[in-house]
Amino acid sequence: MHSRGRGVDTPARTLVGFARVELATGRHRSVSVTVSRRALSYWDEDGNRWVTPTGQVPVYVGRSAAELDHVGTITVR
């Protein structure tokens, strides 16, 4: 769990988008996945509302949760 402050705990990682891509061995391809603000939001029970984090938000890319090939961040404003 990840603490968001004010007693709000959320999972450390959450699937918010994916794309299925089939590639032959040794090939590469650019892939885009659109992530909505709502997908990044969490429910704040104390505030009784959805909250979207701002600032740097971690992004993990891989074949599965156990096989993460890339880790980066996006900036949410």
Tab-separated table of N, CA and C in Angstrom:
chain	number	residue	atom	x	y	z
A	1	MET	N	0.837	-1.184	0.000
A	1	MET	CA	0.000	0.000	0.000
A	1	MET	C	0.880	1.246	0.000
A	2	HIS	N	0.336	2.295	-0.535
A	2	HIS	CA	1.033	3.571	-0.621
A	2	HIS	C	0.188	4.617	0.100
A	3	SER	N	0.789	5.356	1.007
A	3	SER	CA	0.040	6.363	1.752
A	3	SER	C	-0.010	7.661	0.965
A	4	ARG	N	-1.212	8.188	0.769
A	4	ARG	CA	-1.414	9.454	0.067
A	4	ARG	C	-1.578	10.598	1.046
A	5	GLY	N	-1.415	10.312	2.349
A	5	GLY	CA	-1.628	11.345	3.357
A	5	GLY	C	-3.081	11.368	3.793
A	6	ARG	N	-3.348	12.037	4.904
A	6	ARG	CA	-4.703	12.161	5.428
A	6	ARG	C	-5.381	10.809	5.597
A	7	GLY	N	-4.593	9.750	5.863
A	7	GLY	CA	-5.178	8.445	6.118
A	7	GLY	C	-5.644	7.711	4.876
A	8	VAL	N	-5.225	8.148	3.683
A	8	VAL	CA	-5.640	7.501	2.437
A	8	VAL	C	-4.530	6.564	1.977
A	9	ASP	N	-4.841	5.266	1.932
A	9	ASP	CA	-3.901	4.268	1.431
A	9	ASP	C	-4.395	3.753	0.089
A	10	THR	N	-3.486	3.636	-0.869
A	10	THR	CA	-3.823	3.114	-2.189
A	10	THR	C	-2.794	2.052	-2.555
A	11	PRO	N	-3.108	1.173	-3.506
A	11	PRO	CA	-2.126	0.179	-3.936
A	11	PRO	C	-0.859	0.855	-4.461
A	12	ALA	N	0.276	0.198	-4.286
A	12	ALA	CA	1.544	0.767	-4.762
A	12	ALA	C	1.538	0.931	-6.277
A	13	ARG	N	0.904	-0.021	-6.991
A	13	ARG	CA	0.775	0.064	-8.451
A	13	ARG	C	-0.634	-0.362	-8.835
A	14	THR	N	-1.166	0.288	-9.853
A	14	THR	CA	-2.499	-0.021	-10.351
A	14	THR	C	-2.476	-0.011	-11.872
A	15	LEU	N	-3.099	-0.996	-12.503
A	15	LEU	CA	-3.198	-1.019	-13.958
A	15	LEU	C	-4.190	0.043	-14.396
A	16	VAL	N	-3.731	1.006	-15.195
A	16	VAL	CA	-4.614	2.077	-15.661
A	16	VAL	C	-4.741	2.086	-17.180
A	17	GLY	N	-4.030	1.221	-17.862
A	17	GLY	CA	-4.131	1.132	-19.313
A	17	GLY	C	-3.207	0.048	-19.831
A	18	PHE	N	-3.526	-0.448	-21.031
A	18	PHE	CA	-2.651	-1.440	-21.637
A	18	PHE	C	-2.885	-1.469	-23.136
A	19	ALA	N	-1.940	-2.038	-23.845
A	19	ALA	CA	-2.060	-2.266	-25.282
A	19	ALA	C	-1.446	-3.628	-25.571
A	20	ARG	N	-2.141	-4.404	-26.344
A	20	ARG	CA	-1.616	-5.720	-26.723
A	20	ARG	C	-0.855	-5.542	-28.038
A	21	VAL	N	0.409	-5.943	-28.026
A	21	VAL	CA	1.276	-5.772	-29.191
A	21	VAL	C	1.998	-7.089	-29.444
A	22	GLU	N	1.924	-7.562	-30.679
A	22	GLU	CA	2.654	-8.776	-31.051
A	22	GLU	C	3.812	-8.374	-31.952
A	23	LEU	N	5.002	-8.832	-31.590
A	23	LEU	CA	6.205	-8.501	-32.352
A	23	LEU	C	7.036	-9.750	-32.591
A	24	ALA	N	7.664	-9.788	-33.735
A	24	ALA	CA	8.628	-10.855	-34.008
A	24	ALA	C	9.886	-10.569	-33.199
A	25	THR	N	10.640	-11.593	-32.907
A	25	THR	CA	11.879	-11.447	-32.150
A	25	THR	C	12.797	-10.438	-32.827
A	26	GLY	N	13.344	-9.523	-32.014
A	26	GLY	CA	14.279	-8.527	-32.516
A	26	GLY	C	13.621	-7.284	-33.104
A	27	ARG	N	12.311	-7.261	-33.202
A	27	ARG	CA	11.604	-6.101	-33.756
A	27	ARG	C	11.215	-5.150	-32.625
A	28	HIS	N	10.950	-3.895	-32.967
A	28	HIS	CA	10.482	-2.926	-31.977
A	28	HIS	C	9.364	-2.091	-32.597
A	29	ARG	N	8.612	-1.452	-31.732
A	29	ARG	CA	7.474	-0.654	-32.186
A	29	ARG	C	7.114	0.348	-31.102
A	30	SER	N	6.731	1.546	-31.515
A	30	SER	CA	6.235	2.538	-30.558
A	30	SER	C	4.776	2.239	-30.248
A	31	VAL	N	4.426	2.381	-28.980
A	31	VAL	CA	3.054	2.123	-28.545
A	31	VAL	C	2.612	3.274	-27.662
A	32	SER	N	1.394	3.764	-27.873
A	32	SER	CA	0.826	4.818	-27.034
A	32	SER	C	-0.354	4.256	-26.257
A	33	VAL	N	-0.441	4.655	-25.008
A	33	VAL	CA	-1.567	4.285	-24.155
A	33	VAL	C	-2.082	5.573	-23.522
A	34	THR	N	-3.349	5.876	-23.742
A	34	THR	CA	-3.951	7.075	-23.159
A	34	THR	C	-4.408	6.755	-21.742
A	35	VAL	N	-4.029	7.615	-20.805
A	35	VAL	CA	-4.413	7.442	-19.401
A	35	VAL	C	-5.218	8.660	-18.985
A	36	SER	N	-6.453	8.433	-18.576
A	36	SER	CA	-7.314	9.545	-18.172
A	36	SER	C	-6.972	10.005	-16.752
A	37	ARG	N	-7.343	11.226	-16.431
A	37	ARG	CA	-7.148	11.736	-15.069
A	37	ARG	C	-7.905	10.863	-14.077
A	38	ARG	N	-9.077	10.409	-14.447
A	38	ARG	CA	-9.882	9.573	-13.549
A	38	ARG	C	-9.158	8.259	-13.240
A	39	ALA	N	-8.446	7.707	-14.219
A	39	ALA	CA	-7.708	6.458	-14.000
A	39	ALA	C	-6.608	6.638	-12.955
A	40	LEU	N	-6.087	7.852	-12.820
A	40	LEU	CA	-5.040	8.134	-11.831
A	40	LEU	C	-5.614	8.536	-10.477
A	41	SER	N	-6.922	8.751	-10.417
A	41	SER	CA	-7.561	9.254	-9.202
A	41	SER	C	-7.819	8.148	-8.180
A	42	TYR	N	-7.995	8.567	-6.955
A	42	TYR	CA	-8.349	7.645	-5.877
A	42	TYR	C	-9.457	8.283	-5.050
A	43	TRP	N	-10.224	7.456	-4.359
A	43	TRP	CA	-11.337	7.930	-3.552
A	43	TRP	C	-10.845	8.322	-2.167
A	44	ASP	N	-11.094	9.551	-1.783
A	44	ASP	CA	-10.741	10.061	-0.460
A	44	ASP	C	-11.997	9.978	0.405
A	45	GLU	N	-12.034	8.989	1.293
A	45	GLU	CA	-13.225	8.793	2.130
A	45	GLU	C	-13.473	9.971	3.064
A	46	ASP	N	-12.404	10.552	3.609
A	46	ASP	CA	-12.577	11.705	4.506
A	46	ASP	C	-13.189	12.892	3.765
A	47	GLY	N	-12.727	13.120	2.545
A	47	GLY	CA	-13.230	14.244	1.756
A	47	GLY	C	-14.461	13.895	0.939
A	48	ASN	N	-14.779	12.586	0.887
A	48	ASN	CA	-15.938	12.099	0.137
A	48	ASN	C	-15.898	12.569	-1.318
A	49	ARG	N	-14.717	12.378	-1.950
A	49	ARG	CA	-14.548	12.829	-3.340
A	49	ARG	C	-13.377	12.113	-3.987
A	50	TRP	N	-13.346	12.158	-5.323
A	50	TRP	CA	-12.212	11.644	-6.076
A	50	TRP	C	-11.093	12.687	-6.047
A	51	VAL	N	-9.866	12.227	-5.873
A	51	VAL	CA	-8.701	13.110	-5.837
A	51	VAL	C	-7.697	12.627	-6.878
A	52	THR	N	-7.198	13.553	-7.684
A	52	THR	CA	-6.161	13.225	-8.661
A	52	THR	C	-4.840	13.764	-8.141
A	53	PRO	N	-3.832	12.892	-8.001
A	53	PRO	CA	-2.536	13.382	-7.529
A	53	PRO	C	-1.937	14.343	-8.551
A	54	THR	N	-1.141	15.283	-8.086
A	54	THR	CA	-0.446	16.193	-8.989
A	54	THR	C	1.046	16.022	-8.792
A	55	GLY	N	1.796	16.513	-9.750
A	55	GLY	CA	3.246	16.383	-9.682
A	55	GLY	C	3.713	15.136	-10.407
A	56	GLN	N	4.833	14.608	-9.970
A	56	GLN	CA	5.427	13.444	-10.607
A	56	GLN	C	4.715	12.163	-10.159
A	57	VAL	N	4.210	11.408	-11.117
A	57	VAL	CA	3.519	10.147	-10.848
A	57	VAL	C	4.309	9.042	-11.543
A	58	PRO	N	4.675	7.972	-10.823
A	58	PRO	CA	5.465	6.908	-11.443
A	58	PRO	C	4.667	6.132	-12.490
A	59	VAL	N	5.361	5.690	-13.541
A	59	VAL	CA	4.779	4.885	-14.610
A	59	VAL	C	5.675	3.656	-14.799
A	60	TYR	N	5.048	2.487	-14.857
A	60	TYR	CA	5.772	1.235	-15.041
A	60	TYR	C	5.278	0.586	-16.324
A	61	VAL	N	6.198	0.129	-17.168
A	61	VAL	CA	5.859	-0.484	-18.440
A	61	VAL	C	6.516	-1.851	-18.507
A	62	GLY	N	5.739	-2.857	-18.895
A	62	GLY	CA	6.321	-4.189	-19.013
A	62	GLY	C	5.341	-5.200	-19.553
A	63	ARG	N	5.820	-6.425	-19.673
A	63	ARG	CA	4.992	-7.526	-20.165
A	63	ARG	C	3.968	-7.964	-19.137
A	64	SER	N	4.313	-7.760	-17.867
A	64	SER	CA	3.415	-8.105	-16.766
A	64	SER	C	3.881	-7.344	-15.537
A	65	ALA	N	3.132	-7.438	-14.445
A	65	ALA	CA	3.535	-6.761	-13.210
A	65	ALA	C	4.848	-7.320	-12.685
A	66	ALA	N	5.147	-8.561	-13.031
A	66	ALA	CA	6.389	-9.190	-12.581
A	66	ALA	C	7.561	-8.911	-13.520
A	67	GLU	N	7.273	-8.455	-14.739
A	67	GLU	CA	8.309	-8.193	-15.733
A	67	GLU	C	8.228	-6.742	-16.204
A	68	LEU	N	8.732	-5.838	-15.402
A	68	LEU	CA	8.705	-4.416	-15.739
A	68	LEU	C	9.986	-4.035	-16.467
A	69	ASP	N	9.852	-3.648	-17.723
A	69	ASP	CA	11.004	-3.321	-18.555
A	69	ASP	C	11.432	-1.864	-18.440
A	70	HIS	N	10.479	-0.989	-18.160
A	70	HIS	CA	10.773	0.441	-18.105
A	70	HIS	C	10.052	1.074	-16.924
A	71	VAL	N	10.720	2.001	-16.276
A	71	VAL	CA	10.127	2.755	-15.167
A	71	VAL	C	10.406	4.231	-15.444
A	72	GLY	N	9.398	5.050	-15.313
A	72	GLY	CA	9.564	6.479	-15.548
A	72	GLY	C	8.543	7.261	-14.744
A	73	THR	N	8.361	8.512	-15.102
A	73	THR	CA	7.360	9.342	-14.450
A	73	THR	C	6.633	10.172	-15.487
A	74	ILE	N	5.424	10.590	-15.126
A	74	ILE	CA	4.687	11.574	-15.905
A	74	ILE	C	4.364	12.718	-14.962
A	75	THR	N	4.165	13.900	-15.494
A	75	THR	CA	3.811	15.044	-14.682
A	75	THR	C	2.323	15.308	-14.836
A	76	VAL	N	1.609	15.292	-13.707
A	76	VAL	CA	0.180	15.562	-13.695
A	76	VAL	C	-0.028	16.956	-13.127
A	77	ARG	N	-0.749	17.777	-13.851
A	77	ARG	CA	-1.009	19.156	-13.409
A	77	ARG	C	-2.443	19.336	-13.043
